[in-house]
CSV table of C-alpha atoms and ligand atoms in Angstrom, one decimal:
chain,number,residue,atom,x,y,z
A,1,MET,CA,-7.8,8.6,22.4
A,2,VAL,CA,-8.0,10.8,19.4
A,3,SER,CA,-5.0,11.0,17.1
A,4,ARG,CA,-3.5,14.4,16.4
A,5,VAL,CA,-4.1,15.6,12.9
A,6,ILE,CA,-1.4,17.8,11.4
A,7,PRO,CA,-2.5,19.4,8.2
A,8,VAL,CA,-0.2,18.8,5.2
A,9,ASP,CA,1.1,21.5,2.9
A,10,PRO,CA,-1.1,22.8,0.0
A,11,PHE,CA,-1.0,20.4,-2.9
A,12,ASP,CA,-2.3,19.5,-6.4
A,13,LEU,CA,-2.8,15.8,-6.6
A,14,VAL,CA,-3.6,14.3,-10.0
A,15,ILE,CA,-5.1,10.8,-10.0
A,16,PHE,CA,-4.6,9.0,-13.4
A,17,GLY,CA,-7.2,6.3,-13.7
A,18,ALA,CA,-9.5,8.4,-11.5
A,19,THR,CA,-12.7,6.6,-12.5
A,20,GLY,CA,-11.2,3.1,-11.9
A,21,ASP,CA,-11.8,0.8,-8.9
A,22,LEU,CA,-8.8,1.7,-6.8
A,23,SER,CA,-9.4,5.4,-7.2
A,24,THR,CA,-13.1,5.3,-6.4
A,25,GLY,CA,-12.9,2.5,-3.8
A,26,LYS,CA,-9.9,3.6,-1.8
A,27,ILE,CA,-8.0,6.7,-2.9
A,28,LEU,CA,-10.9,9.2,-3.2
A,29,PRO,CA,-12.9,8.0,-0.2
A,30,GLY,CA,-9.6,8.0,1.7
A,31,LEU,CA,-8.8,11.6,0.7
A,32,TYR,CA,-12.3,12.6,1.8
A,33,ARG,CA,-11.7,11.0,5.2
A,34,ARG,CA,-8.5,13.0,5.6
A,35,ASP,CA,-10.3,16.1,4.6
A,36,ALA,CA,-13.2,15.4,7.1
A,37,ASP,CA,-10.5,14.9,9.8
A,38,GLY,CA,-9.0,18.3,9.0
A,39,GLN,CA,-5.8,17.1,7.4
A,40,LEU,CA,-6.2,18.8,4.0
A,41,PRO,CA,-5.4,22.5,3.9
A,42,GLU,CA,-7.7,25.0,2.3
A,43,ALA,CA,-5.6,25.1,-0.8
A,44,ALA,CA,-5.5,21.3,-1.5
A,45,ARG,CA,-6.8,20.4,-5.0
A,46,ILE,CA,-7.4,17.0,-6.6
A,47,VAL,CA,-7.6,16.5,-10.3
A,48,GLY,CA,-9.2,13.4,-11.7
A,49,ALA,CA,-7.7,12.3,-15.0
A,50,ALA,CA,-8.9,9.5,-17.2
A,51,ARG,CA,-9.5,8.8,-20.8
A,52,SER,CA,-13.3,9.4,-21.1
A,53,PRO,CA,-14.5,13.0,-21.5
A,54,MET,CA,-16.4,14.2,-18.5
A,55,GLY,CA,-17.2,17.6,-17.0
A,56,ASP,CA,-16.1,18.6,-13.4
A,57,GLU,CA,-19.7,18.3,-12.2
A,58,ASP,CA,-20.1,14.7,-13.5
A,59,PHE,CA,-16.8,13.8,-11.9
A,60,ARG,CA,-18.0,15.2,-8.6
A,61,THR,CA,-21.3,13.2,-8.9
A,62,LEU,CA,-19.2,10.1,-9.5
A,63,VAL,CA,-17.0,10.7,-6.5
A,64,ARG,CA,-20.0,11.6,-4.3
A,65,ALA,CA,-21.5,8.1,-5.2
A,66,ALA,CA,-18.1,6.5,-4.5
A,67,ILE,CA,-17.9,8.0,-1.1
A,68,HIS,CA,-21.4,6.8,-0.3
A,69,ALA,CA,-20.5,3.3,-1.5
A,70,ALA,CA,-17.3,3.2,0.6
A,71,ILE,CA,-18.3,4.9,3.8
A,72,PRO,CA,-21.3,3.9,6.0
A,73,GLU,CA,-24.0,6.5,6.4
A,74,LYS,CA,-23.4,7.2,10.0
A,75,LYS,CA,-19.7,8.0,9.3
A,76,ARG,CA,-20.5,10.4,6.5
A,77,ASP,CA,-20.8,14.1,7.0
A,78,ARG,CA,-22.8,15.8,4.3
A,79,GLU,CA,-21.2,19.2,4.7
A,80,ALA,CA,-17.7,17.7,4.7
A,81,ILE,CA,-18.5,15.7,1.5
A,82,GLU,CA,-19.7,18.8,-0.3
A,83,ARG,CA,-16.6,20.8,0.8
A,84,PHE,CA,-14.4,17.9,-0.4
A,85,LEU,CA,-16.1,17.9,-3.8
A,86,THR,CA,-15.3,21.5,-4.4
A,87,ARG,CA,-11.6,20.6,-4.4
A,88,LEU,CA,-12.1,18.3,-7.4
A,89,SER,CA,-11.9,18.9,-11.1
A,90,TYR,CA,-11.5,16.6,-14.0
A,91,VAL,CA,-9.5,16.5,-17.2
A,92,ALA,CA,-9.7,13.9,-20.0
A,93,VAL,CA,-6.2,12.8,-20.8
A,94,ASP,CA,-4.8,10.3,-23.4
A,95,ALA,CA,-2.0,8.6,-21.6
A,96,THR,CA,-0.2,7.7,-24.8
A,97,GLY,CA,-1.2,10.6,-27.0
A,98,GLU,CA,-1.3,14.4,-26.8
A,99,ASP,CA,-4.9,15.0,-25.8
A,100,GLY,CA,-5.5,16.7,-22.5
A,101,TRP,CA,-1.8,17.3,-21.5
A,102,PRO,CA,-1.7,21.0,-22.1
A,103,GLU,CA,-4.9,21.4,-20.1
A,104,LEU,CA,-3.6,19.3,-17.3
A,105,ALA,CA,-0.3,21.3,-17.2
A,106,ALA,CA,-2.2,24.5,-17.1
A,107,LYS,CA,-4.1,23.4,-14.0
A,108,MET,CA,-1.0,22.7,-11.9
A,109,ARG,CA,0.0,25.5,-9.5
A,110,PRO,CA,3.8,26.0,-9.4
A,111,ASP,CA,3.9,27.1,-5.7
A,112,VAL,CA,2.3,23.9,-4.2
A,113,VAL,CA,3.3,20.3,-3.9
A,114,GLN,CA,2.5,18.5,-7.1
A,115,ALA,CA,1.8,14.7,-7.0
A,116,TYR,CA,0.8,12.4,-9.7
A,117,TYR,CA,-0.8,9.1,-8.8
A,118,PHE,CA,-0.6,6.3,-11.4
A,119,SER,CA,-3.7,4.3,-10.5
A,120,VAL,CA,-3.6,2.7,-13.9
A,121,GLY,CA,-2.5,-0.6,-15.4
A,122,PRO,CA,1.3,-1.2,-15.3
A,123,GLY,CA,1.4,-0.9,-19.1
A,124,LEU,CA,0.9,2.8,-18.8
A,125,PHE,CA,3.4,3.7,-16.1
A,126,GLY,CA,6.2,4.5,-18.5
A,127,ALA,CA,4.0,6.5,-20.9
A,128,LEU,CA,2.7,8.6,-18.1
A,129,ALA,CA,6.2,9.4,-16.8
A,130,GLU,CA,7.3,10.3,-20.3
A,131,ARG,CA,4.3,12.6,-20.9
A,132,LEU,CA,4.7,14.3,-17.6
A,133,HIS,CA,8.3,15.0,-18.4
A,134,ALA,CA,7.5,16.2,-21.9
A,135,HIS,CA,5.0,18.7,-20.5
A,136,GLY,CA,7.2,20.0,-17.8
A,137,MET,CA,5.5,18.3,-14.9
A,138,ASN,CA,8.6,16.7,-13.5
A,139,ALA,CA,10.2,19.6,-11.5
A,140,GLU,CA,12.4,18.6,-8.5
A,141,THR,CA,9.5,18.9,-6.2
A,142,CYS,CA,7.0,16.8,-8.2
A,143,ARG,CA,6.3,13.3,-7.0
A,144,ILE,CA,4.9,10.3,-8.8
A,145,VAL,CA,3.1,7.5,-7.0
A,146,VAL,CA,3.3,4.1,-8.7
A,147,GLU,CA,0.9,1.3,-7.9
A,148,LYS,CA,1.6,-2.4,-8.0
A,149,PRO,CA,2.3,-4.6,-9.8
A,150,PHE,CA,5.8,-3.1,-10.1
A,151,GLY,CA,7.0,-5.5,-12.8
A,152,HIS,CA,6.2,-9.1,-13.5
A,153,ASP,CA,9.7,-10.3,-13.0
A,154,LEU,CA,13.2,-8.9,-12.5
A,155,ALA,CA,13.7,-8.0,-16.1
A,156,SER,CA,10.4,-6.0,-16.4
A,157,ALA,CA,10.9,-4.4,-13.0
A,158,ARG,CA,14.4,-3.3,-14.1
A,159,ALA,CA,13.1,-1.9,-17.3
A,160,LEU,CA,10.4,0.0,-15.5
A,161,ASN,CA,12.9,1.4,-13.0
A,162,ALA,CA,15.1,2.5,-15.9
A,163,THR,CA,12.2,4.2,-17.7
A,164,LEU,CA,11.0,6.0,-14.7
A,165,ALA,CA,14.6,7.1,-14.0
A,166,GLU,CA,14.8,8.8,-17.4
A,167,HIS,CA,12.1,11.2,-16.2
A,168,PHE,CA,12.2,11.3,-12.4
A,169,ASP,CA,14.8,11.0,-9.7
A,170,GLU,CA,14.5,8.2,-7.2
A,171,HIS,CA,13.5,10.7,-4.5
A,172,GLN,CA,10.5,11.6,-6.6
A,173,ILE,CA,9.2,8.0,-7.0
A,174,TYR,CA,6.8,6.6,-4.5
A,175,ARG,CA,6.3,2.8,-5.1
A,176,ILE,CA,3.3,1.8,-3.1
A,177,ASP,CA,3.0,-1.4,-1.1
A,178,HIS,CA,-0.2,-0.7,0.8
A,179,TYR,CA,0.8,-3.2,3.5
A,180,LEU,CA,3.3,-0.7,4.7
A,181,GLY,CA,0.5,1.8,5.3
A,182,LYS,CA,-1.3,-0.6,7.7
A,183,GLU,CA,-1.2,0.7,11.2
A,184,THR,CA,-0.1,-2.6,12.8
A,185,VAL,CA,2.6,-3.1,10.2
A,186,GLN,CA,4.1,0.2,11.3
A,187,ASN,CA,3.6,-1.0,14.9
A,188,LEU,CA,5.9,-3.9,14.2
A,189,MET,CA,8.7,-1.4,14.1
A,190,ALA,CA,7.5,0.3,17.2
A,191,VAL,CA,7.2,-3.0,19.1
A,192,ARG,CA,10.7,-4.0,18.0
A,193,PHE,CA,12.6,-0.7,18.3
A,194,ALA,CA,10.7,1.3,21.0
A,195,ASN,CA,10.8,-1.5,23.6
A,196,MET,CA,13.7,-3.1,25.4
A,197,LEU,CA,11.8,-6.2,26.0
A,198,PHE,CA,11.9,-8.0,22.6
A,199,GLU,CA,15.0,-7.0,20.8
A,200,PRO,CA,17.6,-8.9,22.9
A,201,LEU,CA,15.6,-12.1,22.2
A,202,TRP,CA,14.9,-11.3,18.6
A,203,LYS,CA,17.4,-13.8,17.1
A,204,ALA,CA,18.0,-17.4,16.1
A,205,GLN,CA,19.3,-18.2,19.6
A,206,TYR,CA,15.9,-17.6,21.2
A,207,VAL,CA,13.4,-17.7,18.3
A,208,ASP,CA,12.4,-21.2,17.1
A,209,HIS,CA,10.6,-20.1,14.0
A,210,ILE,CA,8.4,-17.4,12.6
A,211,GLN,CA,5.0,-17.8,10.8
A,212,ILE,CA,3.6,-15.1,8.6
A,213,THR,CA,0.0,-15.7,7.4
A,214,VAL,CA,-2.1,-13.6,5.1
A,215,ALA,CA,-5.4,-15.5,4.6
A,216,GLU,CA,-8.3,-14.3,2.6
A,217,THR,CA,-11.8,-15.6,2.2
A,218,VAL,CA,-12.4,-13.9,-1.2
A,219,GLY,CA,-11.7,-15.7,-4.5
A,220,VAL,CA,-10.4,-14.1,-7.6
A,221,ALA,CA,-13.7,-13.7,-9.4
A,222,GLY,CA,-13.9,-10.3,-11.1
A,223,ARG,CA,-10.1,-9.9,-11.5
A,224,GLY,CA,-9.3,-13.2,-13.0
A,225,GLY,CA,-7.6,-11.6,-16.0
A,226,TYR,CA,-4.9,-10.0,-13.9
A,227,TYR,CA,-4.7,-12.7,-11.3
A,228,ASP,CA,-4.2,-15.6,-13.5
A,229,LYS,CA,-1.1,-14.1,-15.0
A,230,SER,CA,0.2,-13.3,-11.6
A,231,GLY,CA,-0.8,-15.9,-8.9
A,232,ALA,CA,-0.2,-15.7,-5.2
A,233,MET,CA,3.6,-15.7,-5.5
A,234,ARG,CA,3.7,-12.5,-7.6
A,235,ASP,CA,0.5,-10.9,-6.1
A,236,MET,CA,1.3,-11.3,-2.4
A,237,VAL,CA,4.6,-13.0,-1.6
A,238,GLN,CA,7.0,-10.9,-3.7
A,239,ASN,CA,5.6,-7.6,-2.3
A,240,HIS,CA,3.3,-7.6,0.8
A,241,MET,CA,4.7,-10.7,2.5
A,242,MET,CA,8.3,-9.8,1.6
A,243,GLN,CA,7.8,-6.4,3.3
A,244,LEU,CA,6.4,-8.1,6.5
A,245,LEU,CA,9.4,-10.5,6.5
A,246,CYS,CA,11.8,-7.6,6.1
A,247,LEU,CA,10.3,-5.6,9.0
A,248,ILE,CA,10.5,-8.7,11.3
A,249,ALA,CA,14.0,-9.7,10.3
A,250,MET,CA,15.8,-6.4,9.7
A,251,GLU,CA,18.5,-4.9,11.9
A,252,PRO,CA,17.6,-1.7,13.8
A,253,PRO,CA,18.0,1.2,11.4
A,254,TYR,CA,19.9,4.1,12.8
A,255,ALA,CA,16.8,6.3,12.4
A,256,PHE,CA,13.2,6.1,11.2
A,257,GLU,CA,14.2,7.7,8.0
A,258,PRO,CA,13.6,6.6,4.4
A,259,ASP,CA,17.0,5.3,3.4
A,260,ALA,CA,18.0,4.1,6.8
A,261,VAL,CA,14.9,1.8,6.9
A,262,ARG,CA,15.2,0.8,3.3
A,263,ASP,CA,18.9,-0.1,3.5
A,264,GLU,CA,18.1,-2.5,6.3
A,265,LYS,CA,15.2,-4.1,4.5
A,266,LEU,CA,17.3,-4.5,1.4
A,267,LYS,CA,20.0,-6.4,3.4
A,268,VAL,CA,17.3,-8.9,4.5
A,269,ILE,CA,16.1,-9.6,1.0
A,270,ARG,CA,19.7,-10.1,-0.2
A,271,ALA,CA,20.3,-12.5,2.7
A,272,LEU,CA,17.4,-14.8,1.7
A,273,ASP,CA,18.4,-18.2,0.5
A,274,PRO,CA,16.9,-19.7,-2.6
A,275,VAL,CA,13.8,-21.7,-1.7
A,276,ARG,CA,14.2,-25.4,-2.3
A,277,PRO,CA,11.4,-27.1,-4.3
A,278,ALA,CA,10.6,-29.3,-1.3
A,279,ASP,CA,10.0,-26.2,0.8
A,280,LEU,CA,7.3,-24.8,-1.4
A,281,VAL,CA,3.6,-25.7,-1.7
A,282,ARG,CA,1.2,-24.2,-4.3
A,283,GLY,CA,-2.5,-24.6,-4.2
A,284,GLN,CA,-5.6,-23.8,-6.2
A,285,TYR,CA,-9.1,-23.7,-4.7
A,286,ARG,CA,-11.8,-26.1,-5.7
A,287,ALA,CA,-15.5,-25.3,-6.1
A,288,GLY,CA,-17.6,-25.5,-2.9
A,289,GLY,CA,-20.0,-23.7,-0.7
A,290,GLY,CA,-22.0,-22.6,-3.7
A,291,MET,CA,-19.0,-20.9,-5.2
A,292,GLY,CA,-17.1,-21.7,-8.3
A,293,SER,CA,-13.6,-23.1,-8.5
A,294,TYR,CA,-10.4,-21.1,-9.3
A,295,HIS,CA,-10.8,-22.4,-12.9
A,296,ASP,CA,-14.4,-21.1,-13.1
A,297,ASP,CA,-13.3,-17.7,-11.7
A,298,VAL,CA,-10.5,-17.1,-14.1
A,299,GLU,CA,-12.3,-18.8,-17.0
A,300,ALA,CA,-9.3,-21.0,-17.8
A,301,PRO,CA,-10.0,-24.6,-17.2
A,302,ASP,CA,-6.4,-25.6,-17.6
A,303,SER,CA,-4.8,-22.8,-15.6
A,304,ARG,CA,-1.8,-23.8,-13.4
A,305,THR,CA,-1.7,-20.5,-11.5
A,306,GLU,CA,-1.7,-20.8,-7.8
A,307,SER,CA,-4.2,-19.1,-5.5
A,308,PHE,CA,-2.2,-20.3,-2.4
A,309,VAL,CA,1.4,-20.5,-1.5
A,310,ALA,CA,3.2,-21.8,1.5
A,311,LEU,CA,7.0,-21.8,1.8
A,312,LYS,CA,9.9,-22.0,4.1
A,313,ALA,CA,12.5,-19.2,3.8
A,314,HIS,CA,15.8,-18.8,5.5
A,315,VAL,CA,17.6,-15.5,6.1
A,316,SER,CA,21.3,-16.3,6.1
A,317,ASN,CA,22.9,-13.8,8.4
A,318,TRP,CA,24.2,-13.9,11.9
A,319,ARG,CA,20.9,-13.0,13.5
A,320,TRP,CA,18.7,-15.5,11.8
A,321,LYS,CA,20.8,-18.5,10.6
A,322,GLY,CA,18.8,-21.6,11.7
A,323,THR,CA,15.4,-19.9,12.3
A,324,PRO,CA,13.0,-20.7,9.5
A,325,PHE,CA,10.4,-18.2,8.3
A,326,TYR,CA,7.2,-19.9,7.2
A,327,LEU,CA,5.1,-17.9,4.9
A,328,ARG,CA,1.6,-18.7,3.8
A,329,THR,CA,-1.1,-16.8,1.9
A,330,GLY,CA,-4.1,-17.8,-0.1
A,331,LYS,CA,-7.6,-17.0,-1.3
A,332,ARG,CA,-10.9,-18.7,-0.2
A,333,LEU,CA,-9.5,-19.8,3.1
A,334,ARG,CA,-11.4,-20.2,6.3
A,335,ALA,CA,-11.1,-16.6,7.5
A,336,ARG,CA,-9.7,-13.2,6.6
A,337,THR,CA,-6.8,-12.9,9.0
A,338,SER,CA,-3.3,-11.7,8.7
A,339,GLU,CA,-0.8,-12.2,11.5
A,340,ILE,CA,2.8,-12.7,12.3
A,341,ALA,CA,3.7,-15.2,15.0
A,342,VAL,CA,7.1,-15.3,16.6
A,343,ILE,CA,7.5,-18.7,18.4
A,344,PHE,CA,10.3,-18.6,20.9
A,345,LYS,CA,12.3,-21.6,22.0
A,346,ASP,CA,11.6,-23.7,25.0
A,347,PRO,CA,13.6,-22.8,28.1
A,348,PRO,CA,16.8,-24.8,28.1
A,349,HIS,CA,15.9,-26.8,31.1
A,350,SER,CA,12.6,-27.2,32.9
A,351,ILE,CA,12.9,-27.2,36.7
A,352,PHE,CA,9.3,-28.4,36.8
A,353,GLY,CA,9.9,-31.6,35.0
A,354,ASP,CA,8.1,-32.6,31.8
A,355,GLN,CA,4.6,-31.2,31.7
A,356,GLU,CA,2.2,-31.9,28.9
A,357,GLY,CA,0.9,-29.0,27.1
A,358,HIS,CA,3.5,-26.6,28.4
A,359,ARG,CA,4.8,-24.7,25.4
A,360,ALA,CA,7.1,-21.9,24.5
A,361,ASN,CA,6.4,-18.2,24.6
A,362,LEU,CA,4.6,-16.9,21.6
A,363,LEU,CA,4.2,-13.3,20.3
A,364,VAL,CA,1.4,-12.8,17.8
A,365,ILE,CA,1.1,-9.5,16.0
A,366,ARG,CA,-2.4,-9.4,14.4
A,367,LEU,CA,-2.5,-7.2,11.4
A,368,GLN,CA,-6.2,-7.6,10.6
A,369,PRO,CA,-8.9,-7.8,11.7
A,370,ASN,CA,-8.9,-6.8,15.4
A,371,GLU,CA,-5.4,-5.3,15.2
A,372,GLY,CA,-3.4,-6.1,18.3
A,373,ILE,CA,-0.6,-8.0,20.0
A,374,LYS,CA,-0.8,-11.1,22.1
A,375,LEU,CA,2.0,-12.5,24.2
A,376,LYS,CA,1.6,-16.0,25.5
A,377,VAL,CA,3.3,-16.8,28.8
A,378,THR,CA,3.4,-19.8,31.0
A,379,ILE,CA,2.3,-19.4,34.6
A,380,LYS,CA,1.3,-21.6,37.5
A,381,GLU,CA,-2.3,-22.8,37.5
A,382,PRO,CA,-3.8,-21.1,40.5
A,383,GLY,CA,-4.9,-23.1,43.5
A,384,PRO,CA,-3.6,-26.1,45.4
A,385,GLY,CA,-2.5,-29.3,43.8
A,386,GLY,CA,1.2,-28.8,43.1
A,387,MET,CA,3.0,-26.9,40.4
A,388,ARG,CA,0.9,-27.2,37.4
A,389,LEU,CA,1.8,-25.0,34.5
A,390,ILE,CA,-0.6,-23.3,32.1
A,391,GLU,CA,-0.3,-20.9,29.3
A,392,VAL,CA,-2.2,-17.6,29.5
A,393,PRO,CA,-2.3,-14.8,26.9
A,394,LEU,CA,-1.4,-11.2,27.7
A,395,ASP,CA,-3.8,-9.9,25.1
A,396,MET,CA,-3.9,-6.4,23.8
A,397,SER,CA,-6.4,-5.3,21.3
A,398,PHE,CA,-5.6,-1.8,20.1
A,399,ALA,CA,-9.2,-0.9,19.9
A,400,GLU,CA,-9.7,-1.8,23.6
A,401,ALA,CA,-6.4,-0.5,24.9
A,402,LEU,CA,-6.5,2.9,23.2
A,403,GLY,CA,-10.2,3.7,23.6
A,404,PRO,CA,-12.8,4.7,21.1
A,405,GLY,CA,-10.6,7.0,19.0
A,406,ALA,CA,-8.4,4.0,18.1
A,407,GLN,CA,-11.3,2.3,16.4
A,408,GLU,CA,-10.9,4.7,13.6
A,409,ILE,CA,-7.7,3.3,12.3
A,410,PRO,CA,-7.1,5.1,9.0
A,411,ASP,CA,-7.0,3.0,5.9
A,412,ALA,CA,-3.4,2.2,4.6
A,413,TYR,CA,-4.0,4.4,1.6
A,414,GLU,CA,-4.8,7.5,3.6
A,415,ARG,CA,-1.6,7.3,5.5
A,416,LEU,CA,0.5,6.7,2.4
A,417,ILE,CA,-1.0,9.5,0.4
A,418,MET,CA,-0.4,11.9,3.2
A,419,ASP,CA,3.2,10.7,3.3
A,420,VAL,CA,3.6,11.4,-0.4
A,421,ILE,CA,2.4,15.0,0.2
A,422,ARG,CA,4.8,15.3,3.2
A,423,GLY,CA,7.6,14.0,1.0
A,424,ASN,CA,8.3,11.0,3.3
A,425,GLN,CA,9.4,7.9,1.5
A,426,THR,CA,10.0,5.7,4.5
A,427,LEU,CA,7.0,3.5,3.9
A,428,PHE,CA,7.6,3.2,0.1
A,429,MET,CA,9.8,0.8,-1.7
A,430,ARG,CA,13.0,1.8,-3.3
A,431,GLY,CA,13.9,0.6,-6.8
A,432,ASP,CA,16.7,-1.6,-5.6
A,433,GLU,CA,14.5,-3.2,-3.0
A,434,VAL,CA,11.8,-4.2,-5.6
A,435,GLU,CA,14.5,-5.6,-7.9
A,436,ALA,CA,16.1,-7.6,-5.1
A,437,ALA,CA,12.6,-9.1,-4.2
A,438,TRP,CA,12.2,-10.1,-7.8
A,439,ALA,CA,15.7,-11.6,-7.9
A,440,TRP,CA,14.6,-13.9,-5.1
A,441,THR,CA,11.2,-14.7,-6.6
A,442,ASP,CA,12.2,-15.3,-10.2
A,443,PRO,CA,14.1,-18.6,-9.7
A,444,ILE,CA,11.4,-20.0,-7.5
A,445,ILE,CA,8.8,-19.4,-10.3
A,446,ALA,CA,11.2,-20.5,-13.0
A,447,ALA,CA,11.8,-23.8,-11.2
A,448,TRP,CA,8.2,-24.8,-10.9
A,449,GLU,CA,7.5,-23.7,-14.5
A,450,ALA,CA,10.4,-25.9,-15.7
A,451,ARG,CA,9.1,-28.8,-13.7
A,452,GLY,CA,5.6,-28.2,-15.1
A,453,ASP,CA,4.1,-28.5,-11.6
A,454,ARG,CA,0.4,-28.2,-11.1
A,455,PRO,CA,-0.9,-26.7,-7.9
A,456,GLN,CA,-2.7,-29.0,-5.5
A,457,SER,CA,-6.4,-28.3,-5.2
A,458,TYR,CA,-7.8,-27.4,-1.8
A,459,ASP,CA,-11.3,-27.0,-0.4
A,460,PRO,CA,-12.6,-23.6,0.0
A,461,GLY,CA,-13.1,-22.5,3.6
A,462,GLY,CA,-10.2,-24.5,4.9
A,463,SER,CA,-6.5,-23.8,5.5
A,464,GLY,CA,-5.1,-24.8,2.1
A,465,PRO,CA,-3.6,-28.0,0.7
A,466,GLU,CA,-2.6,-30.9,2.9
A,467,ASP,CA,1.1,-30.5,1.9
A,468,ALA,CA,1.1,-27.0,3.4
A,469,LEU,CA,0.5,-28.7,6.8
A,470,MET,CA,3.2,-31.2,6.1
A,471,LEU,CA,5.7,-28.5,5.4
A,472,LEU,CA,5.7,-27.8,9.1
A,473,HIS,CA,4.8,-31.3,10.4
A,474,ARG,CA,8.0,-32.5,8.8
A,475,ASP,CA,9.9,-30.1,10.9
A,476,GLY,CA,8.0,-31.1,14.1
A,477,ARG,CA,6.0,-27.8,14.0
A,478,ARG,CA,2.4,-26.8,13.4
A,479,TRP,CA,0.8,-23.8,11.7
A,480,ARG,CA,-1.3,-21.7,13.9
A,481,GLU,CA,-5.0,-22.1,13.1
A,482,ILE,CA,-6.6,-19.8,10.6
A,483,ARG,CA,-9.5,-18.3,12.4
A,484,PRO,CA,-11.3,-15.0,12.4
B,501,BG6,C1,-3.6,-6.7,-3.1
B,501,BG6,C2,-3.7,-8.0,-3.9
B,501,BG6,O1,-2.4,-6.1,-3.3
B,501,BG6,O2,-3.8,-7.0,-1.8
B,501,BG6,C3,-5.0,-8.7,-3.7
B,501,BG6,O3,-3.6,-7.7,-5.3
B,501,BG6,C4,-5.3,-8.9,-2.2
B,501,BG6,O4,-5.1,-10.0,-4.3
B,501,BG6,C5,-5.0,-7.6,-1.4
B,501,BG6,O5,-6.6,-9.3,-2.0
B,501,BG6,C6,-5.1,-7.8,0.1
B,501,BG6,O6,-5.0,-6.6,0.7
B,501,BG6,P1,-5.7,-6.4,2.1
B,501,BG6,O7,-5.4,-5.0,2.5
B,501,BG6,O8,-7.2,-6.7,1.9
B,501,BG6,O9,-5.1,-7.4,3.1
């Protein structure tokens, strides 16, 4: 099944930080793929902006190399690459000074969509917004795209929102959380709100608990400077995992429209209880398997920053009171796998008597890899010998179910950048949402800092510290295994 590609309107997209890792690794190769798929109109232009002086041709050479590095040879189309490169130009801009701004302003065409992607460190977000405004690049129809981290805590997120609001309206600000651009994350909403099957059962009365796992095999080597000031709580829980939790827990929005969806997500965040210290486990990976420890990777032998977090959260509203949400994320774990598991309650009474191994229904939404949905149901084991129950999975891998076209699931960034051009904010975070997420996160971090807690060390290639297992054992539950 091949997806329908609808070209977007003509646009000028400026990428600040165009020579950086995110731009060359994700944004530009993603834009190339959209172009090769026919989604960019003839009049789409991309302007790279960064501090170092460089000619258009040198920039194109750099982007050609970036596309080659990001996309395997058999998926590259030489002609399409060359056509894509003709859309590119470059301007050297000093984010905090005057250099380059008049040249940039002169490049922008007034009659097309203008978007400015801030693919730079958070310290420059405010300066860029201010410069764009000063040079008249903030008209009603202009959009800015702001990368994470959006603040380091509530106070800095508020300050950043206030700075951006001086120069742009909320409807012009696209705060990226790339998890929202993942195909299966959007599918969460489709599964919940386009089927009758699940929604009536989607509540504390029928759901025993929910597990959200985002496990990674990589460590933090190479980005230790950023990561050590952040840690798993700020890097993953406050944003990506919070978004997953919201999509699982929210009430049905009245429409799949930006404010309708974001209003419902905000209510979930506000309904989150504070997390008790006993319901939180932090970990840090040891050396092993020929790789260095967390301390080696961040070059800070005394660091207390966590590379793993597991916690139990409660959403205090009518729908969810009493159903815990267990969240777990970490680096250097056994496998790269992200999934949401909804574990339903046992039937109230078994007419088949007690049978070992017979467990409740389970719905697993696999975000990556092998995107898909699995529903575990209990059936009778075939054959004679009485009524023996077994569990079988109804397993749907999207790649298998939807055919070869579905294997080309676009990268999250591709989807999100096209949404910016279309002017659709549904999959972007609103300012109040980000602030609410920090308002929940801040006291958790403040509490462990006040206690001077050290994270527990864990072996690389496993499933995190012992205590993370205990978090569920204590409640008579078990984490699902982390496996590829
Ligand atoms: C980023 C985090 O936002 O998300 C990284 O900063 C993390 O630490 C990454 O590795 C995970 O994204 P994905 O798409 O690979 O699951």
